[in-house]
Short mmCIF file of C-alpha atoms and ligand atoms in Angstrom, two decimals:
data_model
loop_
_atom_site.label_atom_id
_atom_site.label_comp_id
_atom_site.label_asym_id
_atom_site.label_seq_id
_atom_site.Cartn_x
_atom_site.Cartn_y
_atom_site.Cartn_z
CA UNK O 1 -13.63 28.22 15.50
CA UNK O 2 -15.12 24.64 15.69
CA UNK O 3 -12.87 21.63 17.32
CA UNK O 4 -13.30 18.00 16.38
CA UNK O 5 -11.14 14.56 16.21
CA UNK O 6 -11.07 12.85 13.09
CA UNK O 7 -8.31 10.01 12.19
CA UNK O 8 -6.46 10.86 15.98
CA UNK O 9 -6.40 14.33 15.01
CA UNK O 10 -7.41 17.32 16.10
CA UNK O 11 -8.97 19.40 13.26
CA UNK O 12 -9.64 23.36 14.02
CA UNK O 13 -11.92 24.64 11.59
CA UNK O 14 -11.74 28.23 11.20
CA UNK O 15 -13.67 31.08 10.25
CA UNK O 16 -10.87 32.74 7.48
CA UNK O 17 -6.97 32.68 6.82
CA UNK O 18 -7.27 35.48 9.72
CA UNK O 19 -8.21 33.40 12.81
CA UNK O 20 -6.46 30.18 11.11
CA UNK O 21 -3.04 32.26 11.35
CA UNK O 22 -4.07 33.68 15.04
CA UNK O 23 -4.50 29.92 16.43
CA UNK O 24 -1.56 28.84 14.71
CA UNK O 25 0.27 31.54 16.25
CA UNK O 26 -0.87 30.48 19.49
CA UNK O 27 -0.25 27.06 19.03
CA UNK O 28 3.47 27.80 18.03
CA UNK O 29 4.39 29.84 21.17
CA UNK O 30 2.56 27.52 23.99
CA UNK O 31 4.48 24.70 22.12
CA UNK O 32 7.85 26.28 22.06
CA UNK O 33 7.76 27.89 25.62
CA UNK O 34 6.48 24.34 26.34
CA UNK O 35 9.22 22.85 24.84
CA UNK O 36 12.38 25.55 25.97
CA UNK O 37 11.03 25.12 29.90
CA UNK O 38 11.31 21.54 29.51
CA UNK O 39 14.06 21.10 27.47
CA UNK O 40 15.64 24.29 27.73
CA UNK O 41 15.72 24.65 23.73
CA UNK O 42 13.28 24.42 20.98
CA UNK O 43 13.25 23.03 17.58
CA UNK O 44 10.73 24.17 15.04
CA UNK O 45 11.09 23.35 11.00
CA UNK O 46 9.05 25.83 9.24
CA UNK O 47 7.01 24.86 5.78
CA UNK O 48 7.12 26.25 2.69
CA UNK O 49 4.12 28.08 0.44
CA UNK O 50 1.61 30.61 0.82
CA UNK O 51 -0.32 29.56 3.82
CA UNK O 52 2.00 30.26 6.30
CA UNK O 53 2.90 33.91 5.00
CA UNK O 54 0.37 35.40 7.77
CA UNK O 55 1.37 32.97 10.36
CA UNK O 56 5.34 34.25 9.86
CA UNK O 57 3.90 37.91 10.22
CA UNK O 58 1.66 37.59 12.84
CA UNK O 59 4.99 35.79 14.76
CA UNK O 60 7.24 38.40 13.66
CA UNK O 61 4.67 41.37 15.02
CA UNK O 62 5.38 43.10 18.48
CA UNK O 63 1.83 41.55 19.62
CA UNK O 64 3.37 37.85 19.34
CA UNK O 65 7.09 38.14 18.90
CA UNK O 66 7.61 39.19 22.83
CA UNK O 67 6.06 36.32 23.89
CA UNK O 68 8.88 33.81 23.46
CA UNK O 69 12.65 33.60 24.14
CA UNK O 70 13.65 33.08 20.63
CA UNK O 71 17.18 32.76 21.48
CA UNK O 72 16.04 29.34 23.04
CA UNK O 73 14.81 28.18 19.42
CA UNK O 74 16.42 26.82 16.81
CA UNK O 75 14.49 26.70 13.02
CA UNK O 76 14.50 24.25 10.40
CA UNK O 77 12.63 23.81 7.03
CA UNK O 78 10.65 20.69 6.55
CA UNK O 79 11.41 21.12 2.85
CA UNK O 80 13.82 23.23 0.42
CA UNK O 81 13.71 24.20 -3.38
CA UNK O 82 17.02 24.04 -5.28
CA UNK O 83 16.72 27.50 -5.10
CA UNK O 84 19.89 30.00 -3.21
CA UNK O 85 18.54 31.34 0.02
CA UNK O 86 18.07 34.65 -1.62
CA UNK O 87 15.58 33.69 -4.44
CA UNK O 88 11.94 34.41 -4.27
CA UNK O 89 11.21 30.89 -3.94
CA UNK O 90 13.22 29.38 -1.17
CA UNK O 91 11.25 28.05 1.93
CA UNK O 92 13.98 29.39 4.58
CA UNK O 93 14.74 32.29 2.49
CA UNK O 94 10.92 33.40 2.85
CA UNK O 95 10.73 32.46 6.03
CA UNK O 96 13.94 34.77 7.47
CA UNK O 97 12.75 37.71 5.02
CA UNK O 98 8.78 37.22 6.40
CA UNK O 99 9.63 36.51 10.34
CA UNK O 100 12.99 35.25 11.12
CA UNK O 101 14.73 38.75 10.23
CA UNK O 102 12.25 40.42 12.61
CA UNK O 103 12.27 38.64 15.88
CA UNK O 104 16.35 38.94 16.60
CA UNK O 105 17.08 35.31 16.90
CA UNK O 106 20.90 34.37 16.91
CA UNK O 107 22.79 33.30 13.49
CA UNK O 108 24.06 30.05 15.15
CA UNK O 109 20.09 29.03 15.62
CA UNK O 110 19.36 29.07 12.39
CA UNK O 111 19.88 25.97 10.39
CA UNK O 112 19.04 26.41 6.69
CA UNK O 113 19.23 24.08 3.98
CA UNK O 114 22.77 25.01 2.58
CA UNK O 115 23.65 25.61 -1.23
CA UNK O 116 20.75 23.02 -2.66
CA UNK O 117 20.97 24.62 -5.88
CA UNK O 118 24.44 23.16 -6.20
CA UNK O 119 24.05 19.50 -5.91
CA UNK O 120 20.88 18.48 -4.24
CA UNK O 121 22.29 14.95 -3.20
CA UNK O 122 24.85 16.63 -1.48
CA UNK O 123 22.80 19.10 0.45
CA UNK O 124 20.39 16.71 1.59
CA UNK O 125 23.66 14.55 3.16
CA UNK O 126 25.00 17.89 4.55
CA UNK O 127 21.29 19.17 5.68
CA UNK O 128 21.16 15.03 7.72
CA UNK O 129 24.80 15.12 8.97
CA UNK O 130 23.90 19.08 10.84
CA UNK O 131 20.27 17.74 11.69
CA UNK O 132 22.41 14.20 13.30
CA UNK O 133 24.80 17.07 15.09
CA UNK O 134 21.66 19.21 16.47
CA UNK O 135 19.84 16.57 18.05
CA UNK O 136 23.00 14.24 18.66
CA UNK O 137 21.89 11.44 16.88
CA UNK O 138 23.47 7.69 16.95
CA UNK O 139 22.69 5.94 13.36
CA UNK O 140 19.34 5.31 12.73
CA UNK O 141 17.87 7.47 15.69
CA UNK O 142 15.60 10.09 14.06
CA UNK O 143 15.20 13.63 15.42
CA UNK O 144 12.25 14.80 17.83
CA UNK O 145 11.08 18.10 16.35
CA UNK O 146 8.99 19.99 19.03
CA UNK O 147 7.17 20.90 16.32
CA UNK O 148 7.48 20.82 12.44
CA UNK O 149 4.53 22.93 9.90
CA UNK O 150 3.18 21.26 7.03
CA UNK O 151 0.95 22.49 3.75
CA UNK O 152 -0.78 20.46 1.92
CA UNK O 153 -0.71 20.99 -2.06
CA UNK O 154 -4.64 19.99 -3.66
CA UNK O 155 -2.92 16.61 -4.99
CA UNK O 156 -2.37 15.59 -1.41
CA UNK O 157 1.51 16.61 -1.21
CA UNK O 158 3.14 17.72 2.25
CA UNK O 159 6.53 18.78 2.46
CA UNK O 160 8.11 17.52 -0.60
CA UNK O 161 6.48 14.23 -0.51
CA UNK O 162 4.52 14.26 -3.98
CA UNK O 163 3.22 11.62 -5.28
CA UNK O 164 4.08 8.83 -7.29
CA UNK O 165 7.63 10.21 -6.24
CA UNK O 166 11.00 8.56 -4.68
CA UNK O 167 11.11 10.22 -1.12
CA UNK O 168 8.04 8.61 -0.41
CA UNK O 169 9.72 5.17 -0.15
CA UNK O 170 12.33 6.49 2.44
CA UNK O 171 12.81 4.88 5.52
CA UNK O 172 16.09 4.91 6.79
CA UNK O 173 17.37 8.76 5.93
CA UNK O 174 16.47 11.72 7.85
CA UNK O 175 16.03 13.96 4.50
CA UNK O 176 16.47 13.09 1.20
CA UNK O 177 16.78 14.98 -2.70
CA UNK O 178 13.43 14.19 -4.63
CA UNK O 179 12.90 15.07 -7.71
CA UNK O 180 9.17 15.57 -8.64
CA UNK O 181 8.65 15.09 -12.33
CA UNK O 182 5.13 16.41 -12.86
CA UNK O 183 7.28 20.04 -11.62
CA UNK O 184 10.50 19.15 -13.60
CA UNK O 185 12.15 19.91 -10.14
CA UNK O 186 14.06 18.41 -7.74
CA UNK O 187 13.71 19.13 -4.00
CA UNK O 188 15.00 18.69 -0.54
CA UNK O 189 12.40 17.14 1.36
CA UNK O 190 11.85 15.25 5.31
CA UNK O 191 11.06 11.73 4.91
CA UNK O 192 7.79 10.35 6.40
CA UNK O 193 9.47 8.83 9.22
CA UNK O 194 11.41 12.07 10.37
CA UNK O 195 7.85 14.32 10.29
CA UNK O 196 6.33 11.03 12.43
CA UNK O 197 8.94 11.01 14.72
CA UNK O 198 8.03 15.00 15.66
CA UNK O 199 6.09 15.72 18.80
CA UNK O 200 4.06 17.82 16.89
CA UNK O 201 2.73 18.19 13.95
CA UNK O 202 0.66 21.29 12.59
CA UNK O 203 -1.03 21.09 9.44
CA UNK O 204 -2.49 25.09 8.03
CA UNK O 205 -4.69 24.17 4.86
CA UNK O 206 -6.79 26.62 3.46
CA UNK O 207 -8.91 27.31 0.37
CA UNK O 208 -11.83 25.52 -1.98
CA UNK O 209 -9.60 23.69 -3.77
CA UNK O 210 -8.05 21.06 -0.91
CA UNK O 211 -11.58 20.27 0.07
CA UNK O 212 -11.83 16.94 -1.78
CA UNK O 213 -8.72 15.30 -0.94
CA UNK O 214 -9.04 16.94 2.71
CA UNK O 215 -12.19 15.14 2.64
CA UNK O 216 -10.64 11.85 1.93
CA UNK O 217 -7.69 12.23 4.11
CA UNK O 218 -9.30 12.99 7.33
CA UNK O 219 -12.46 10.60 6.55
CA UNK O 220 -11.33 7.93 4.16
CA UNK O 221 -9.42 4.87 4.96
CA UNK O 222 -8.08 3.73 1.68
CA UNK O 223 -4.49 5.41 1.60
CA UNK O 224 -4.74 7.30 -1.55
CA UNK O 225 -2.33 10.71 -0.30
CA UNK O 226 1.22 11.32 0.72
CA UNK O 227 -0.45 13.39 3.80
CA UNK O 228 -1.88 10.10 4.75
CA UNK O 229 0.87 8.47 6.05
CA UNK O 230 1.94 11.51 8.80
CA UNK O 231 0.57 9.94 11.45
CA UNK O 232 3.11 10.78 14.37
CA UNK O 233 3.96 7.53 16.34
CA UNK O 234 4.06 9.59 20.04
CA UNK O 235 3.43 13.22 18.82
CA UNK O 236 0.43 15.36 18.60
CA UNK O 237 -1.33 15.82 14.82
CA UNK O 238 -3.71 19.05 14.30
CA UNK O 239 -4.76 20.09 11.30
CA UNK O 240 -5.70 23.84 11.15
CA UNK O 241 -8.09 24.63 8.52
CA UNK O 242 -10.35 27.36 7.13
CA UNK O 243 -13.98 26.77 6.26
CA UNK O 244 -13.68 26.51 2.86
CA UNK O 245 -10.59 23.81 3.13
CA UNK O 246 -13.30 22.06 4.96
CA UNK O 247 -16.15 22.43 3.61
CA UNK O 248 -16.51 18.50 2.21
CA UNK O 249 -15.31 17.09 5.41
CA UNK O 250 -18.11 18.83 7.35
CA UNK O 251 -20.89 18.18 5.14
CA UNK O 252 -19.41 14.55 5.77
CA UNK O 253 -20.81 15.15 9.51
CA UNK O 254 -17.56 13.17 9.93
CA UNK O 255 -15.24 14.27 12.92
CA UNK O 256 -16.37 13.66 16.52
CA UNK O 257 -16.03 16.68 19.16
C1 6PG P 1 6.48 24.01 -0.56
C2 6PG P 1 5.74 23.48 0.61
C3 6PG P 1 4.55 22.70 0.14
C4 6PG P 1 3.34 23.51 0.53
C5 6PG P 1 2.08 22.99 -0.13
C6 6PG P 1 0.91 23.93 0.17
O1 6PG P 1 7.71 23.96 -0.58
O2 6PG P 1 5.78 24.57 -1.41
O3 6PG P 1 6.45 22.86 1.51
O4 6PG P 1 4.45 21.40 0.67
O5 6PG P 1 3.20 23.46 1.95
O6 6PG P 1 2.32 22.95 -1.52
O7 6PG P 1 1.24 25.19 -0.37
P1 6PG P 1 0.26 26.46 -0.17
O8 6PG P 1 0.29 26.76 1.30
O9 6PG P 1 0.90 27.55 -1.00
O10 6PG P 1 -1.10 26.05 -0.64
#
């Protein structure tokens, strides 16, 4: 694995999906026990998509799961498709059947989006009011994440902040319905100024077809991606790639170590 800084980030370049899951794995349990021995709790919202599948196993295994006091964290979803918890393609619904299911963490801890096939508006209100409740929020305060996962889609996307959509304008809510017309969807998604408020942020991209815009995002400085405006204001940003995500950002020679 090869470490370098590029736009105040750290970028981990990694072999394969293998070692990019392993170091995220790692980097999830020194930043919750980091977080649970100085706060006595954790909060982690999880991302969506394929990337993270191996992460969510490798957590949920006996060689990682041990290693935290899960009862100590609580989990989130950065984003949510209108979708009931039980479908195929729900974020939290993945995430409990891939990891959550496995590593015995209490019922109360675990805070999914509820019922955002019904009304989306209303689930993103109800999804703010319980975040407000968690992290005992006046108006206006956003929450502190100890850490919250992001994907990034190969038009740039994280979260459910596509482009050219709505959410992307938010600056007052904590989590807002978009709807995303180039899908014909509407989702539940964090607004940019809840993921920067996070003390850390962990991108996992991988494969050829994110090299481009990765290329852009971590060298460029025209803003031309939703990704480029997660830029947490005190918190840590690492991106966690694999070599072929990469590949056009390191023939940039970009990056300093
Ligand atoms: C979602 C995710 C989304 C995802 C990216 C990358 O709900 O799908 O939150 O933002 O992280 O689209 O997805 P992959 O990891 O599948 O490439």
């Amino acid at each position: 694995m090869k470490t370098l800084v590029a736009q105040r980030a750290q970028v981990k370049v990694c072999d394969n999906h293998v070692e990019m899951a392993t170091e995220a794995s790692k980097e999830v349990i020194r930043i919750t026990n980091g977080a649970i021995s100085s706060r006595g709790k954790c909060a982690i919202a999880l991302s969506g998509g394929t990337t993270p599948q191996l992460l969510y196993d490798k957590l949920g295994s006996k060689a990682f799961s041990g290693q935290v006091n899960w009862g100590a964290v609580h989990f989130f979803v950065s984003d949510e498709r209108c979708v009931p918890l039980n479908d195929k393609d729900s974020n939290f619904g993945n995430a409990q059947r891939e990891f959550l299911s496995k590593i015995g963490v209490p019922a109360e801890n675990l805070h999914p989006v509820k019922n955002p096939d019904k009304a989306p508006a209303k689930a993103a209100l109800a999804y703010e009011k319980e975040i407000k409740e968690f992290f005992q929020l006046t108006d206006g305060e956003f929450p502190k994440f100890d850490l919250i996962l992001l994907g990034m889609g190969p038009d740039g996307h994280c979260a459910s902040l596509f482009p050219n959509t709505k959410a992307l304008e938010e600056k007052q809510r904590i989590c807002v319905e978009n709807l995303v017309e180039k899908l014909q969807v509407t989702r539940i998604t964090f607004s940019i100024p809840t993921i920067n408020h996070a003390r850390n942020v962990m991108f996992m991209v991988q494969g050829p077809e994110k090299s481009k815009v990765l290329k852009e995002v971590l060298v460029g400085d025209t803003v031309l991606y939703p990704v480029q405006h997660i830029m947490p204001e005190a918190g840590n940003l690492q991106w966690l790639l694999d070599k072929k995500a990469a590949s056009d950002f390191l023939k940039s020679g970009a990056g300093s170590r």
